[in-house]
Each structure stands twice: as structure tokens, then as C-alpha cells.
PDB file of C-alpha atoms in Angstrom:
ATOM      1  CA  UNK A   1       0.000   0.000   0.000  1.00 57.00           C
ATOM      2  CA  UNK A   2       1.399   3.207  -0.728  1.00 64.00           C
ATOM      3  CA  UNK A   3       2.181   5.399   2.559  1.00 92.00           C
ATOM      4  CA  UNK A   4      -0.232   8.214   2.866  1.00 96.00           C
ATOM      5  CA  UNK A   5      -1.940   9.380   6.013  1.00 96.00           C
ATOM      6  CA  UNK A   6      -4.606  11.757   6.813  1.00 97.00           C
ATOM      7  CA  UNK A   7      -4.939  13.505   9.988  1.00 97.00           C
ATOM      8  CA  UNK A   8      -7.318  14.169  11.663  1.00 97.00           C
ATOM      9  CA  UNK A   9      -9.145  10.945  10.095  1.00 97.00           C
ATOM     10  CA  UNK A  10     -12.548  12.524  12.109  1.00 97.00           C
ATOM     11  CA  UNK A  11     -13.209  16.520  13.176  1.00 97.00           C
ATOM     12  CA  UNK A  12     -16.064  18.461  14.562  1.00 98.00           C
ATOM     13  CA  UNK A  13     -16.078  21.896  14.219  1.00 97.00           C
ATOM     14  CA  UNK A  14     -18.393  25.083  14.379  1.00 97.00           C
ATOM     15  CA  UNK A  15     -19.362  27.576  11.495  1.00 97.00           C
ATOM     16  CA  UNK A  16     -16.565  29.876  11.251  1.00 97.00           C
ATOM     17  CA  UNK A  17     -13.622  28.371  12.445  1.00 96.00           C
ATOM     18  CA  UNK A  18     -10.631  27.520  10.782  1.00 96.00           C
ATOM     19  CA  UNK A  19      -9.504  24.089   9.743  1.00 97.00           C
ATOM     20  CA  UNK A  20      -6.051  22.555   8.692  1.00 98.00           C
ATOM     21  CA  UNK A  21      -6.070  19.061   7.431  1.00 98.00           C
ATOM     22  CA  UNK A  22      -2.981  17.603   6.543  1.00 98.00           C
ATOM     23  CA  UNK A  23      -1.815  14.908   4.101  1.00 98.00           C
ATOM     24  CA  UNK A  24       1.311  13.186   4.752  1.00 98.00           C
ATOM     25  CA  UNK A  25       2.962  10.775   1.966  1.00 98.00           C
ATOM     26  CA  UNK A  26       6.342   9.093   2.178  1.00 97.00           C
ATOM     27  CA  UNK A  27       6.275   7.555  -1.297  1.00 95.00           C
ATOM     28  CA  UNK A  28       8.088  10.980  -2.847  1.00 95.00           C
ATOM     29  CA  UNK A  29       5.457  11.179  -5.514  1.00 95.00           C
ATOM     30  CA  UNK A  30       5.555  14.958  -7.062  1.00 94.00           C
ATOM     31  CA  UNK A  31       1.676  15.411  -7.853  1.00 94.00           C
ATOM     32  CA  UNK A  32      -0.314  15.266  -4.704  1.00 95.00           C
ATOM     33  CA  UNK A  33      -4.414  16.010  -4.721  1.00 95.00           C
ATOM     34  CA  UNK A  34      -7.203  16.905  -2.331  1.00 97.00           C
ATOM     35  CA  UNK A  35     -10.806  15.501  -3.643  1.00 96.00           C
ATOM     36  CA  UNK A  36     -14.103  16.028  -1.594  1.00 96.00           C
ATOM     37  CA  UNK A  37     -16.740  12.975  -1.721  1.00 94.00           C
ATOM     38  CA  UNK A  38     -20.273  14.522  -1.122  1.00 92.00           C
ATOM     39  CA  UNK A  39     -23.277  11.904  -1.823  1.00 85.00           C
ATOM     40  CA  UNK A  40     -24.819  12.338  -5.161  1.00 77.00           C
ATOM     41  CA  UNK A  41     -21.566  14.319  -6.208  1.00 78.00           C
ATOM     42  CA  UNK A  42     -18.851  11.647  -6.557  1.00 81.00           C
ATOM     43  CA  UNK A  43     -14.832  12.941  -5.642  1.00 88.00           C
ATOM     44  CA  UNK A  44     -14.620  16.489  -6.979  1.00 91.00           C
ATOM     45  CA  UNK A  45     -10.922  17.667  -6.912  1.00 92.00           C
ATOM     46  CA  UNK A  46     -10.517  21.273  -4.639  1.00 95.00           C
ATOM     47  CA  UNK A  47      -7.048  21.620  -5.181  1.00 95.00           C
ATOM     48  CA  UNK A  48      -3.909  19.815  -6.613  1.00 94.00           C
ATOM     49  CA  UNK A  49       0.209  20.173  -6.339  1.00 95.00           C
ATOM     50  CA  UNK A  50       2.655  19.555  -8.965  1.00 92.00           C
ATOM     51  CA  UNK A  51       6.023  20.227  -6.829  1.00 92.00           C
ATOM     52  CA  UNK A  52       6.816  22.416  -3.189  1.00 94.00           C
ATOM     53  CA  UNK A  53       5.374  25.573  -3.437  1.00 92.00           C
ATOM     54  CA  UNK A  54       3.521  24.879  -6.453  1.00 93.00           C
ATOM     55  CA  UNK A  55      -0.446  24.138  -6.417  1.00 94.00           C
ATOM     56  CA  UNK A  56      -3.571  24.943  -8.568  1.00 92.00           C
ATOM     57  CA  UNK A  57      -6.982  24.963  -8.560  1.00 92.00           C
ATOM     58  CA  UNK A  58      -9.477  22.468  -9.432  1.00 90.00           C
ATOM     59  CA  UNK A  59     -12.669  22.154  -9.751  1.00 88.00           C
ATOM     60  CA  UNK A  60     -14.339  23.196  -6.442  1.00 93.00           C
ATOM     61  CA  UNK A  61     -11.660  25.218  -4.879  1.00 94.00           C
ATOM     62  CA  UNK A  62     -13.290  28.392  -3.301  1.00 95.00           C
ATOM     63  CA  UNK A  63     -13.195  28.184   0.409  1.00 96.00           C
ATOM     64  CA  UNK A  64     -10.436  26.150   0.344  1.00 97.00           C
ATOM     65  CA  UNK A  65      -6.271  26.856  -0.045  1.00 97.00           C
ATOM     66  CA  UNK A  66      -3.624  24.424  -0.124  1.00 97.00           C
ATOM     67  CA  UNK A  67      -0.082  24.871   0.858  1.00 97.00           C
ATOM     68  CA  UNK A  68       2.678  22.668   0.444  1.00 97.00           C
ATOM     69  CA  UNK A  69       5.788  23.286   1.728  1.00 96.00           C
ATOM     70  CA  UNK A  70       7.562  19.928   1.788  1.00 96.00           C
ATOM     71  CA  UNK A  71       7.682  17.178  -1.073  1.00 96.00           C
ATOM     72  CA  UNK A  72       5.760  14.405   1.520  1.00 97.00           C
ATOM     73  CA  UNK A  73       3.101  17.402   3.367  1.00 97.00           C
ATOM     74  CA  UNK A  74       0.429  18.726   1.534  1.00 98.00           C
ATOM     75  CA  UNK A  75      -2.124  21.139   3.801  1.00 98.00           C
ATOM     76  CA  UNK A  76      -5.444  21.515   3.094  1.00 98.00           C
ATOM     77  CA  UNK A  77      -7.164  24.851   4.542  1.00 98.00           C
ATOM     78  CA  UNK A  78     -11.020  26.260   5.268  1.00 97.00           C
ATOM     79  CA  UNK A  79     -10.290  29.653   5.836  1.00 93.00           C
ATOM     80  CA  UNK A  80     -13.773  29.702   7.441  1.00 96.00           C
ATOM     81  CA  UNK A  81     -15.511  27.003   7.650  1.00 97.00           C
ATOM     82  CA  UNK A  82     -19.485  26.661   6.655  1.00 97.00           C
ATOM     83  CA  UNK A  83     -21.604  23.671   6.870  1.00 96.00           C
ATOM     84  CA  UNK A  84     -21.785  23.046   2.795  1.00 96.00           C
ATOM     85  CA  UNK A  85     -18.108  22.202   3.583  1.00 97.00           C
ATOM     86  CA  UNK A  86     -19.350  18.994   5.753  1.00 97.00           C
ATOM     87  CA  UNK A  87     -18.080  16.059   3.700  1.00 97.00           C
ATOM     88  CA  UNK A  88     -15.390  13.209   3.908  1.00 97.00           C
ATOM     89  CA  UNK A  89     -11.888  14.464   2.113  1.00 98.00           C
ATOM     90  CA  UNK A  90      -9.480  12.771   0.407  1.00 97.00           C
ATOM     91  CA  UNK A  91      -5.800  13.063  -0.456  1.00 97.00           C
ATOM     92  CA  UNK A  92      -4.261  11.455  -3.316  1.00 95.00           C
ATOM     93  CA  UNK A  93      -0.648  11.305  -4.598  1.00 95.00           C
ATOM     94  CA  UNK A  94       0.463  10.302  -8.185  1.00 92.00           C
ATOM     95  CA  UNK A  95       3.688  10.055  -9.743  1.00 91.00           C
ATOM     96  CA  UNK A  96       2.639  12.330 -13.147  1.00 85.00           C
ATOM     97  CA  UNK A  97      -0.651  13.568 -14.654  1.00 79.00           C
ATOM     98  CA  UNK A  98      -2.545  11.200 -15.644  1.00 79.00           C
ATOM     99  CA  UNK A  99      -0.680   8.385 -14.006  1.00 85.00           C
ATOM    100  CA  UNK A 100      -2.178   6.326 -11.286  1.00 89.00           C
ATOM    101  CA  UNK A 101      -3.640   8.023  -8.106  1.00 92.00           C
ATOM    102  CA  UNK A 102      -3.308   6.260  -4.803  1.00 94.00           C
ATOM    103  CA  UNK A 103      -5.302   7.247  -2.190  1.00 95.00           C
ATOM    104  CA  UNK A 104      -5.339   8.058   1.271  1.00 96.00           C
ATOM    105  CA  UNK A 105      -8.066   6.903   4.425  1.00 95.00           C
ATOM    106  CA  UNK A 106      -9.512   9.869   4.454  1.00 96.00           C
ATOM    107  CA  UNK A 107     -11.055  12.434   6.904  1.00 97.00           C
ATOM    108  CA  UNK A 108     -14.598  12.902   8.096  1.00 97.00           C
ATOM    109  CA  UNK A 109     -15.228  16.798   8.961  1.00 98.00           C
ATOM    110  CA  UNK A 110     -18.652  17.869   9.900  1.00 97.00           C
ATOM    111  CA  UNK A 111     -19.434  21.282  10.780  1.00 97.00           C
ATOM    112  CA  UNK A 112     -21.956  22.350  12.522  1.00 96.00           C
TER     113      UNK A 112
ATOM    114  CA  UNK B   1     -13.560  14.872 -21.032  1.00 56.00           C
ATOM    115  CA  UNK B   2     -14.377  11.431 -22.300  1.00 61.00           C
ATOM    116  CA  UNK B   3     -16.627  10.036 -20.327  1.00 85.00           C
ATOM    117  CA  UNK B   4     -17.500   6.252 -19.313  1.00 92.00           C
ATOM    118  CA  UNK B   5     -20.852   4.626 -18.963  1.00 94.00           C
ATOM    119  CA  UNK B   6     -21.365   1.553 -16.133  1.00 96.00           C
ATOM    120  CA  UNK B   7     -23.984  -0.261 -14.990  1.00 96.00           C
ATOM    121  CA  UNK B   8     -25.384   1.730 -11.575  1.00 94.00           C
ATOM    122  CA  UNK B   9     -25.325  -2.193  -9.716  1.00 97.00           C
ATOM    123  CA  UNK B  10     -24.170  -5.497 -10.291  1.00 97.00           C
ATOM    124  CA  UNK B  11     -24.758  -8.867  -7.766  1.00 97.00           C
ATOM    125  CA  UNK B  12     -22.589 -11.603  -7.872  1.00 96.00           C
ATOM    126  CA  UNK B  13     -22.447 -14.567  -5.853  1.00 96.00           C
ATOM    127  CA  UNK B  14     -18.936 -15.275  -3.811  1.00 96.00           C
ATOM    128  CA  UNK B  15     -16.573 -17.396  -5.184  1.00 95.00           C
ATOM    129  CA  UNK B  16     -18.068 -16.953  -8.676  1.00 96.00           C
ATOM    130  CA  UNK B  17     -16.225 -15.199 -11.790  1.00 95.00           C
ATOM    131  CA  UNK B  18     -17.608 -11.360 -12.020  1.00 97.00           C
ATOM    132  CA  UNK B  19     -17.553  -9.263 -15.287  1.00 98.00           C
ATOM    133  CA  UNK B  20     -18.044  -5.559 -14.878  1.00 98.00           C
ATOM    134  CA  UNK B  21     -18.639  -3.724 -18.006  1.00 97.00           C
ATOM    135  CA  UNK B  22     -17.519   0.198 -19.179  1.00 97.00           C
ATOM    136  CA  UNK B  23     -18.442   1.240 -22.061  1.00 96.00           C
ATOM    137  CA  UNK B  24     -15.911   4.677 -23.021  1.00 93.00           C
ATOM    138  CA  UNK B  25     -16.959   5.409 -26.600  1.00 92.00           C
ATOM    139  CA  UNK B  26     -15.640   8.560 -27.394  1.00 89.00           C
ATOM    140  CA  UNK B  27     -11.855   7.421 -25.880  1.00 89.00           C
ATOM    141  CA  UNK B  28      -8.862   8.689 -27.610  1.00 86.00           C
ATOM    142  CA  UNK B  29      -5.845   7.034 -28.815  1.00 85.00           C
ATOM    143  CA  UNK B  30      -4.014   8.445 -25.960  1.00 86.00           C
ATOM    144  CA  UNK B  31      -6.466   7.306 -22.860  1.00 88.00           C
ATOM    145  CA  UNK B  32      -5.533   4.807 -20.525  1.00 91.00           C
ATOM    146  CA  UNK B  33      -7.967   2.843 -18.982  1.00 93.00           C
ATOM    147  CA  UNK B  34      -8.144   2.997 -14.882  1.00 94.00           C
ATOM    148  CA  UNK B  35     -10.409   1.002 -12.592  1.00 96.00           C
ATOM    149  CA  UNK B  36     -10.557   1.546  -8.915  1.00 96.00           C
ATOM    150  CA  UNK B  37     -12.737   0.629  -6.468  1.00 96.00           C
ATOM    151  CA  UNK B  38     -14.295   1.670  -2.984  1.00 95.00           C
ATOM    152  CA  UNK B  39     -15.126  -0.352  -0.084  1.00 93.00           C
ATOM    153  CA  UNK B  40     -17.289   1.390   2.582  1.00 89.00           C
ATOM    154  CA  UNK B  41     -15.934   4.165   4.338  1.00 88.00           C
ATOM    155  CA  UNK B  42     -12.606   3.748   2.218  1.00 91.00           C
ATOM    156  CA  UNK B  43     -10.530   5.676  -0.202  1.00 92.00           C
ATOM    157  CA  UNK B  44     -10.890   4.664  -3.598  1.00 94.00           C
ATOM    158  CA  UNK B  45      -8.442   1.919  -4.231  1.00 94.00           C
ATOM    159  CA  UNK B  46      -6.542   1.190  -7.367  1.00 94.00           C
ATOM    160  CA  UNK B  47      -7.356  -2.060  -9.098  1.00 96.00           C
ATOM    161  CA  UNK B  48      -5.873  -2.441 -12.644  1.00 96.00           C
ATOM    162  CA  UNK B  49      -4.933  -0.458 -15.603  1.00 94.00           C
ATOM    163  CA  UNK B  50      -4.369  -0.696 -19.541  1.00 94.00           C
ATOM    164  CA  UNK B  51      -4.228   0.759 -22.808  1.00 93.00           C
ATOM    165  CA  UNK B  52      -4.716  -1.584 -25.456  1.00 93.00           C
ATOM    166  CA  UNK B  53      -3.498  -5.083 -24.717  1.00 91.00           C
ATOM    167  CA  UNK B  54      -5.644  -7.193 -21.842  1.00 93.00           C
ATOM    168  CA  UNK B  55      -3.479  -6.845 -18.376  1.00 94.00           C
ATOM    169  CA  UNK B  56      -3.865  -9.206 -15.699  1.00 95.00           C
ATOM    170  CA  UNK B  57      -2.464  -8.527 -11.757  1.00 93.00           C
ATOM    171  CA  UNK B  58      -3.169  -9.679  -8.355  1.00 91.00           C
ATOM    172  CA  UNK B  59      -6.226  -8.401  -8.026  1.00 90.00           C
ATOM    173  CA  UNK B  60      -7.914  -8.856 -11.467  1.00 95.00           C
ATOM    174  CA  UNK B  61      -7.517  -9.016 -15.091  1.00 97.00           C
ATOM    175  CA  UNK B  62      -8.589  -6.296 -17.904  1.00 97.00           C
ATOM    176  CA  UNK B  63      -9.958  -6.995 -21.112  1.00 97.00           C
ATOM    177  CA  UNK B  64     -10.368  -4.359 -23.484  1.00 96.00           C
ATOM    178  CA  UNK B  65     -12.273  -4.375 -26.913  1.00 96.00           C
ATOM    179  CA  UNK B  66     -10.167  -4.215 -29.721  1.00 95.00           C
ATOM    180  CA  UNK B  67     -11.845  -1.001 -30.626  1.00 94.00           C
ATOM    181  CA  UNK B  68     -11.204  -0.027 -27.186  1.00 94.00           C
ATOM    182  CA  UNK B  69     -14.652   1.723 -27.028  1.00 95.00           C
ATOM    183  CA  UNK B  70     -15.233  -0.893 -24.221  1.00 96.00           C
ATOM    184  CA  UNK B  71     -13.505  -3.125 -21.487  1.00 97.00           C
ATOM    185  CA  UNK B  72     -14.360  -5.219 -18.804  1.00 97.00           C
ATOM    186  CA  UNK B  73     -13.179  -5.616 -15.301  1.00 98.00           C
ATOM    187  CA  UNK B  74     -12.275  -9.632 -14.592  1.00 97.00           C
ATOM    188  CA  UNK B  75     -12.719 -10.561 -10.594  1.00 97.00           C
ATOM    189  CA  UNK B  76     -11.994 -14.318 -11.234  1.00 94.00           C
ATOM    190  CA  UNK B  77     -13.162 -15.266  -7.828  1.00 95.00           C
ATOM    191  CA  UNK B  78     -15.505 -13.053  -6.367  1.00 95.00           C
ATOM    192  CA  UNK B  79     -15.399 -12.782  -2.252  1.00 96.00           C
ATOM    193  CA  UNK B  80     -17.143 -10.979  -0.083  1.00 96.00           C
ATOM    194  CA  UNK B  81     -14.246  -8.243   0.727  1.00 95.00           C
ATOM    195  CA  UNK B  82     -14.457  -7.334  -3.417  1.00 96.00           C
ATOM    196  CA  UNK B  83     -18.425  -5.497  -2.300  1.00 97.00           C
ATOM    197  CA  UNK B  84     -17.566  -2.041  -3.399  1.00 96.00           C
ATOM    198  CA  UNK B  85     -18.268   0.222  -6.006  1.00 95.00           C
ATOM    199  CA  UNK B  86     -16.225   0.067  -9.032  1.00 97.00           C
ATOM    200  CA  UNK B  87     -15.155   3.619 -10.875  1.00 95.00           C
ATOM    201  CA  UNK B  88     -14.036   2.953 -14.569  1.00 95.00           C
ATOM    202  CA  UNK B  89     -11.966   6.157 -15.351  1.00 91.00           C
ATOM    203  CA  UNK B  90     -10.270   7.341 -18.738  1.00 90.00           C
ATOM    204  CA  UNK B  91      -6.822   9.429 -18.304  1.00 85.00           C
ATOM    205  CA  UNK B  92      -4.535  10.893 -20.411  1.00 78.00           C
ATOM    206  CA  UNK B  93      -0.924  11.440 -19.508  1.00 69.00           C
ATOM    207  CA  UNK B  94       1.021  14.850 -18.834  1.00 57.00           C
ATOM    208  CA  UNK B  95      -0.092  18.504 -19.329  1.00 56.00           C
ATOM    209  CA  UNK B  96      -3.855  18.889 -17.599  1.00 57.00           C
ATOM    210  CA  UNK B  97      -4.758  15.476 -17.025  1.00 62.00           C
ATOM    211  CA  UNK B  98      -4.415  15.162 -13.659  1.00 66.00           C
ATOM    212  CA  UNK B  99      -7.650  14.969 -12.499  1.00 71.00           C
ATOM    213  CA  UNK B 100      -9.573  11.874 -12.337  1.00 77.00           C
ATOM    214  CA  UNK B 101     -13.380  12.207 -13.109  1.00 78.00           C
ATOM    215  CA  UNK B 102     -15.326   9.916 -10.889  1.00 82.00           C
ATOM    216  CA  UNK B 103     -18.376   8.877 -12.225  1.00 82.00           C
ATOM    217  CA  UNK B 104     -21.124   7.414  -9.792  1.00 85.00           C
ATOM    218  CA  UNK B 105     -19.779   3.504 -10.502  1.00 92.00           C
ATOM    219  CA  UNK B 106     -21.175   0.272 -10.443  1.00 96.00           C
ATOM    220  CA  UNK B 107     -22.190  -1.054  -7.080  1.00 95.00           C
ATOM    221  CA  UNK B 108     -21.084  -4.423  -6.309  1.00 97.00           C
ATOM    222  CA  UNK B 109     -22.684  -6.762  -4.263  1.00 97.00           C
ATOM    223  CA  UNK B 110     -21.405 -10.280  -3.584  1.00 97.00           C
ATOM    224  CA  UNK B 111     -23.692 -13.003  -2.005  1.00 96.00           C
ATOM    225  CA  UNK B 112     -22.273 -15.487   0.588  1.00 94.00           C
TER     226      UNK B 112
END
């Protein structure tokens, strides 16, 4: 299994507030991706990187920034959270575009 | 995009061969053709790949048409940890295609 971790894996947190979740990979991979799974919605991609310091947006990305400051961290950020940002999110690494994604676990955030 | 039509649910009875269509008309030369799955409350999971020729791994085999405007997803011996949905997903390589469109899958269900 390739080594990615999520943390937190499950967070509770009011209207308003900030929230950091982090992605951690130890695989080196260069891309690295943060999808959102919403029922009825599938995984819509918020935000993706393509080396340190460099990240773009995808498809459902305001409300959210991304940071990435090391080749194995990639930080996912709600500025301020609302509750249409309750879902489960998931981080993803990949070698190249368009090569194969592996996944993370996970994280469960519902706010309230 | 090109996109990928599945059947929303297949049932399958464990220990028994299970053939899980895609239909990707509109593919290009260029697309490679990803499956992964989800077990409940899991990441999406990668399960096999190809391009033209059938490919065969731990997990499962590929066959693809020799049009390639279809394939089909091999789970030799089906058991009951292989319930999940199943994503069939097209993907270039390089430039912008690093996102991986998610369609809503074909539901598995395996019978003891």
C-alpha cells in the first residue's frame, strides 16, 4: 500500500472556524491532490500540487487553499468554515498527470 | 472529457467469476484505462490499468475491446471483501490530465 496518512481521520467543528487538514505521503510522488466525496456528487478535486510551493486549482476550490511546503506534506485549509463544507476528504498522490492516483483513508469533517 | 458509462449495480455470488462492463466510446488514442474501487468508508483503491493489450495482476484481469470503445473488469473469484463500487476512469498522460473524473460507478454486491 502506498504510505499516505490523513490527519485528523474525524473533526467536529463550528461555522466559522478555521480548519487545517494535513496529508502526509512518504512515497516521494511529485503530484499530490485533495478531492471532496459529497453523496450524489462523486470525488470532486478542490485543489492539486505539482512540486513544493507549487499548487492549482481544481474544480471546487473556493473556500479552500492548499499549501505545500515539503515534497511528503500537503495542507489543506477552510479559511472559514461553513456547513456546505461537511463532507469526507481525500488526499491522493500520483507520480505524473494522468498516471495512477493512490489514495489516502480519508477524513470525516462535519461542521456544525 | 471522455466520459465512461457503467452499470449503476451489479450482484454476484462469492466465489463466482464477475464481469463488470464500461463502455468509453468517445476514448482517444491516448487514454488509458483505470479502474478503482471503494469499499465502505474507504478511499478509492486502485485495481488495474491498460491501454490496449488485456493486463492481468493480483487483483484482477482487464480486457479491453479491440476497438477499445469498451472493457471489462475480470474478478476471477468473487469474495465478499471485493463489495464495493467500481469507478471505470479514462486518463490521459502529462499537461492537464491530472484529475480523475469519478463517475457514480457500479455497485457491487457479492452473495455469501
Amino acid at each position: 500500500d502506498a504510505g499516505i496518512t490523513q490527519s485528523p481521520r474525524h473533526k467536529v467543528t463550528e461555522t466559522g472556524t478555521p480548519v487545517t487538514l494535513r496529508c502526509h505521503q512518504t512515497e516521494n510522488h511529485r503530484y499530490m491532490y485533495w478531492y471532496r466525496q459529497d453523496p450524489g456528487h462523486g470525488l470532486r478535486l478542490i485543489h492539486y500540487s505539482y512540486g513544493v510551493k507549487d499548487t492549482d486549482k481544481g474544480e471546487v476550490s473556493d473556500g479552500y487553499s492548499v499549501s505545500r511546503s515539503k515534497t511528503e506534506d500537503f495542507l489543506l485549509t477552510l479559511e472559514s468554515a461553513t456547513s456546505s463544507q461537511t463532507s469526507v476528504y481525500f488526499c491522493a498522490i500520483s507520480v505524473s498527470p494522468g498516471e495512477t492516483q493512490y489514495f489516502g483513508p480519508g477524513t470525516r469533517l462535519l461542521v456544525l | 472529457d471522455a466520459k465512461t458509462t457503467q452499470p449503476n449495480s451489479m450482484e454476484s455470488n462469492e466465489e463466482e467469476p464477475v464481469h463488470l462492463p464500461c463502455n468509453h466510446s468517445t476514448i482517444s488514442g491516448t487514454d488509458y484505462i483505470h479502474w478503482y474501487r471503494q469499499l465502505p468508508s474507504q478511499g478509492p483503491e486502485y485495481v488495474i490499468h491498460g491501454l490496449t493489450s488485456n493486463v492481468n495482476n493480483r487483483m484482477a484481469s482487464l480486457a479491453i475491446a479491440e476497438d477499445r470503445k469498451s472493457s471489462t473488469l475480470i474478478l476471477h473469484r468473487a469474495t465478499l471483501r471485493d463489495a464495493a463500487v467500481y469507478y471505470c476512469i479514462l486518463t490521459g498522460r502529462g499537461g492537464s490530465n491530472y484529475k480523475l473524473t469519478f463517475g457514480k460507478g457500479t455497485l457491487l454486491t457479492v452473495n455469501p
